[in-house]
mmCIF file of C-alpha atoms in Angstrom:
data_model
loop_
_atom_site.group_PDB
_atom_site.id
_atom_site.type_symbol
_atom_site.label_atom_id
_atom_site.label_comp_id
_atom_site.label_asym_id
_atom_site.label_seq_id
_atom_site.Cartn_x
_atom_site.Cartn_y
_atom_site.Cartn_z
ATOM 1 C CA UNK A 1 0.000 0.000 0.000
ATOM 2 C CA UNK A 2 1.674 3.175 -1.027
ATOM 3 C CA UNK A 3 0.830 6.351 0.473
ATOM 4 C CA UNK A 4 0.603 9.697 -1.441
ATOM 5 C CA UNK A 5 1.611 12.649 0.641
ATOM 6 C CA UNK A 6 0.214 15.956 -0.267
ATOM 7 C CA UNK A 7 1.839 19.129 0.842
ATOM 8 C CA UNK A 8 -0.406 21.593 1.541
ATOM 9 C CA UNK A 9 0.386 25.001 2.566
ATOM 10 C CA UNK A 10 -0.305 25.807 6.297
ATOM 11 C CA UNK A 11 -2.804 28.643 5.748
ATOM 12 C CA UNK A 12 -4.974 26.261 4.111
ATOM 13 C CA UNK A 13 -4.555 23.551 6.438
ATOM 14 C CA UNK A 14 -4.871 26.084 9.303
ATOM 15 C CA UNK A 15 -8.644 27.525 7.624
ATOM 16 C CA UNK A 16 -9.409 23.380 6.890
ATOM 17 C CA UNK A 17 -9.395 22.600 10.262
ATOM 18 C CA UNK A 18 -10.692 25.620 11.490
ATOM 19 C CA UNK A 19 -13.542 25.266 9.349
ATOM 20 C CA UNK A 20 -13.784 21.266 9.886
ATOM 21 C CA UNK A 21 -13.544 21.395 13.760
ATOM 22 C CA UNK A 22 -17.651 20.510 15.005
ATOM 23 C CA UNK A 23 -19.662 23.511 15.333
ATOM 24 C CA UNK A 24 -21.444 23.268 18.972
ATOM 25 C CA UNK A 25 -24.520 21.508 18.921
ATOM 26 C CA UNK A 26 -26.977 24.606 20.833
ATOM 27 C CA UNK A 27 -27.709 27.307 18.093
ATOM 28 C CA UNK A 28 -27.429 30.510 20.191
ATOM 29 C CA UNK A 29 -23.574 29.446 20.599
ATOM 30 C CA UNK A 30 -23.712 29.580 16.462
ATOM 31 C CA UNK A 31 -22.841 33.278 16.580
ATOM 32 C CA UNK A 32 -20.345 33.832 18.870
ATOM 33 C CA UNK A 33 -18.344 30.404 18.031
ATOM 34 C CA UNK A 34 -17.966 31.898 14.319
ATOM 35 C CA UNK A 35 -17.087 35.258 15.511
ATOM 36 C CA UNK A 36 -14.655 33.316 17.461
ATOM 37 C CA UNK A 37 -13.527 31.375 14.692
ATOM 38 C CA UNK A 38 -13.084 34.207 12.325
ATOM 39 C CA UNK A 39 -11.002 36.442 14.641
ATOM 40 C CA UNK A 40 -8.595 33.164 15.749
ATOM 41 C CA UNK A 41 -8.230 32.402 12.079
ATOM 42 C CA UNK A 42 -7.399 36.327 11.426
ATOM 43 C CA UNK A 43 -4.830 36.371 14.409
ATOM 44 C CA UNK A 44 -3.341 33.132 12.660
ATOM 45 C CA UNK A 45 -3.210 34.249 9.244
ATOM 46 C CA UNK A 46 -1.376 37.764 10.693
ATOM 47 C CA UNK A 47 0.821 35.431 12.580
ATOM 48 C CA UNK A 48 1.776 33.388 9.884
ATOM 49 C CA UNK A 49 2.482 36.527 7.623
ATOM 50 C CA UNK A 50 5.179 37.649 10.088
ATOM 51 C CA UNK A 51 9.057 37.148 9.425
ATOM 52 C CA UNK A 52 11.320 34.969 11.404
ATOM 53 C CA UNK A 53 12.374 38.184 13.184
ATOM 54 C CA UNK A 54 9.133 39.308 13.943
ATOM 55 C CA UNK A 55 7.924 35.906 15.564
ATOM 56 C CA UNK A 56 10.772 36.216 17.903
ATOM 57 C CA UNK A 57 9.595 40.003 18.999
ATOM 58 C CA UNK A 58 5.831 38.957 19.357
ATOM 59 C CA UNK A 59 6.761 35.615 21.077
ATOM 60 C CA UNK A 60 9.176 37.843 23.407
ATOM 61 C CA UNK A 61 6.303 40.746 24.242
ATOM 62 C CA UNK A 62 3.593 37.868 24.309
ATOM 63 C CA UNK A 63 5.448 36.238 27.035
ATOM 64 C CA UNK A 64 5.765 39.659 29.015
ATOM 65 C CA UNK A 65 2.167 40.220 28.335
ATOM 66 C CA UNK A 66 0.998 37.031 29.984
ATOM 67 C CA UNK A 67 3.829 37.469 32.858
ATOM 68 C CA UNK A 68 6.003 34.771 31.429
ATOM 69 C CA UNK A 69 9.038 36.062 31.156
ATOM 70 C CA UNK A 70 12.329 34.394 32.054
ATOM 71 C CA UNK A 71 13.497 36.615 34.210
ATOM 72 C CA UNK A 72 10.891 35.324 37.183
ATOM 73 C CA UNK A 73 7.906 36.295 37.652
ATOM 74 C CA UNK A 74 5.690 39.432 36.440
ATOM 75 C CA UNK A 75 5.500 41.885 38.960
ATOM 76 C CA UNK A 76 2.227 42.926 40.061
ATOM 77 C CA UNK A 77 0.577 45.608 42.417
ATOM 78 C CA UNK A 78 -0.275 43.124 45.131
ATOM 79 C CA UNK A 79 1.777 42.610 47.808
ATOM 80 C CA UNK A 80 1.302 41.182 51.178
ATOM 81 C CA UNK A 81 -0.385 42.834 54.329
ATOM 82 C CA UNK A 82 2.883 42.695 56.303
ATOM 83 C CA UNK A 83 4.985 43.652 53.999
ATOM 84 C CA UNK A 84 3.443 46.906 53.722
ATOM 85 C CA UNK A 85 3.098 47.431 57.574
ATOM 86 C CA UNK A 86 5.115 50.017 59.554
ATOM 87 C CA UNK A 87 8.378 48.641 60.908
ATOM 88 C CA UNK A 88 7.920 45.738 59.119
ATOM 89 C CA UNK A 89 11.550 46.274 57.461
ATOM 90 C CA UNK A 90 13.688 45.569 60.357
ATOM 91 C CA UNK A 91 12.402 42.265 61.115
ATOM 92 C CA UNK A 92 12.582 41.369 57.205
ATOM 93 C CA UNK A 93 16.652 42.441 57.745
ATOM 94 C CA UNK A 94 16.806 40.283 60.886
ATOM 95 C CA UNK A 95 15.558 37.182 59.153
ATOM 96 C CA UNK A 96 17.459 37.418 55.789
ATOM 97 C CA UNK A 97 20.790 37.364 58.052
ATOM 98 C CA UNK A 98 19.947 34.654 59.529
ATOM 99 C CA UNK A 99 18.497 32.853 56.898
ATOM 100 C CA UNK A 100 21.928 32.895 55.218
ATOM 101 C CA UNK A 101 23.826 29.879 54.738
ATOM 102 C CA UNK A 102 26.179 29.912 52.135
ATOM 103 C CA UNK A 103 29.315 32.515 52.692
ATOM 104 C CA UNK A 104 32.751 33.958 50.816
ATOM 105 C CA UNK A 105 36.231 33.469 52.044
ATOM 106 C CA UNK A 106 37.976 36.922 51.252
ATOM 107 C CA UNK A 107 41.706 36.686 51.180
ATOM 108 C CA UNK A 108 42.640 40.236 52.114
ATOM 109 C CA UNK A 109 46.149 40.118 52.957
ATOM 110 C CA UNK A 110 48.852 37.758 53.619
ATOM 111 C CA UNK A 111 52.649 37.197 55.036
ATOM 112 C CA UNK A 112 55.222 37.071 51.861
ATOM 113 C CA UNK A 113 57.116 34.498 53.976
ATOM 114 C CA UNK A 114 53.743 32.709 54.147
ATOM 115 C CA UNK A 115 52.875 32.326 50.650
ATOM 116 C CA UNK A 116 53.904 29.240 49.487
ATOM 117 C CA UNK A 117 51.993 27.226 52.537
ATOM 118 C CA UNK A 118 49.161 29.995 51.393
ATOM 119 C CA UNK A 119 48.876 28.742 48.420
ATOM 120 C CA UNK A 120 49.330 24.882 49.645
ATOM 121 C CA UNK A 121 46.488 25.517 51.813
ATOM 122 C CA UNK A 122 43.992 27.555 49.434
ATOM 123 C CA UNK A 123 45.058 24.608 46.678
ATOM 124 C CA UNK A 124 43.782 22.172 49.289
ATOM 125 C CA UNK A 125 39.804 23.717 49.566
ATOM 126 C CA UNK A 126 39.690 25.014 46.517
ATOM 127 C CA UNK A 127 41.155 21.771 44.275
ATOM 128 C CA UNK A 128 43.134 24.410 42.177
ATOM 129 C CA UNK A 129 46.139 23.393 40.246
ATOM 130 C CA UNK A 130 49.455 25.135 41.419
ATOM 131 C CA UNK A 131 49.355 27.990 39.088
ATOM 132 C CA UNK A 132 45.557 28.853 39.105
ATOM 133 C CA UNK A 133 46.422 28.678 43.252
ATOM 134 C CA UNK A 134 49.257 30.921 42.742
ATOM 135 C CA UNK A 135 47.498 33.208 40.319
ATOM 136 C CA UNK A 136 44.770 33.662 42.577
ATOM 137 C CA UNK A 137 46.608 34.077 45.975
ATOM 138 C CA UNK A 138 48.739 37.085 44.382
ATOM 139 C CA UNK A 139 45.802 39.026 43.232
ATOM 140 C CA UNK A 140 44.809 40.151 46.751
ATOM 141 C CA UNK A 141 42.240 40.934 48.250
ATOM 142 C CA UNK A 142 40.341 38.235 46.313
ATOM 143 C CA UNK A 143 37.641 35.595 47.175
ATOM 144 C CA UNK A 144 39.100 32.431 47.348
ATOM 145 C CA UNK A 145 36.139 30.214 47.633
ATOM 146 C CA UNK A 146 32.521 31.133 47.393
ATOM 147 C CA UNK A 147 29.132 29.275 48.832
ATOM 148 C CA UNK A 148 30.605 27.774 51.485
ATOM 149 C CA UNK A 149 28.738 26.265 54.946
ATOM 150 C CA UNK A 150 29.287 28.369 58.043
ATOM 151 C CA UNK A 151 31.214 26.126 59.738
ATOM 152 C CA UNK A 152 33.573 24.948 56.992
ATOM 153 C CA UNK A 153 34.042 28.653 56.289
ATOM 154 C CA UNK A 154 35.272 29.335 59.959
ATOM 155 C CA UNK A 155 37.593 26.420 59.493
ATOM 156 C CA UNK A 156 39.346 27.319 56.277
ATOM 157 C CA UNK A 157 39.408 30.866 58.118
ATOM 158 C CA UNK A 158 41.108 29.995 61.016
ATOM 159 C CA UNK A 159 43.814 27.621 58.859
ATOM 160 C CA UNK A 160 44.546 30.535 56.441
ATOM 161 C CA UNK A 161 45.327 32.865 60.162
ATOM 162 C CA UNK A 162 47.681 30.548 61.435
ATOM 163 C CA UNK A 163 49.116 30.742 58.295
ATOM 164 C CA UNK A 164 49.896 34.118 58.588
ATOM 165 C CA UNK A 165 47.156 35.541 56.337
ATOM 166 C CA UNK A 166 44.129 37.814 57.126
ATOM 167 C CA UNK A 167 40.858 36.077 55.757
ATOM 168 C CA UNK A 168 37.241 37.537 56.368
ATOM 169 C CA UNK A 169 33.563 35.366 55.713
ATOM 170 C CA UNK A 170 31.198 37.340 53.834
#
């Protein structure tokens, strides 16, 4: 059995099956279902007629239309009841410091004698080859190591002051 395929263009398969697709079966829907029809098949035929470049703009602005955009979420006029309260601020401060849990290491300074057990030691948290180590210990004040636990933070701290070099967590 050998199949013919038939290319037809996409406006005319768009207005086939518009015009195909089961009309609903209540008579006063008659009316509004073909005004529906005719502006959907309008909007389609405009969209079709657009260039490659245009798509991309209308896709773009249709997605900021409908809040869709990928840079979160559409920003509306609501917000919440205690966001808007009086002396509300301070207690959104307190809880976004402590809600922190990932921290820098800033290398800020460090002893010259120190530097090659400096660089030994940021080679050993960062997993830095010797020159990327080196590289990166001589451009201080740098951060060594970013999004780092509390507590393994304080560590690596305390290591790189014995060391001879001044670290801060930020």
């Amino acid at each position: 059995m050998a199949s013919t395929i038939t290319k037809i263009p996409t406006k005319s398969l768009l207005k086939h099956l518009i015009s195909s697709s089961p009309k609903p079966p209540v008579s006063r829907f008659f009316s509004t279902a073909e005004n529906r029809t005719q502006k959907l098949e309008r909007i389609a035929d405009e969209l079709l007629d657009l260039t490659k470049l245009e798509r991309c703009d209308y896709s773009i602005l249709f997605r900021l239309k409908l809040g869709l955009n990928r840079y979160g979420p559409s920003v509306s006029g609501v917000t919440s009841p205690g966001a808007s309260a009086p002396g509300a601020g301070s207690g959104a401060a307190e809880t976004k410091a402590a809600e922190k849990t990932a921290f820098d290491i800033k290398l800020e300074k460090f002893d010259a004698a120190a530097k090659i057990k400096i660089i030994k030691e940021v080679r050993s948290f960062t997993d830095l080859g010797l020159k990327e180590a080196k590289d990166l210990v001589e451009k201080v004040p740098v951060v060594v190591k970013k999004g780092v636990a509390k507590e393994d933070a304080e560590a690596i701290i305390k290591k790189l002051q014995e060391l001879g070099a001044t670290a801060v967590l930020e």
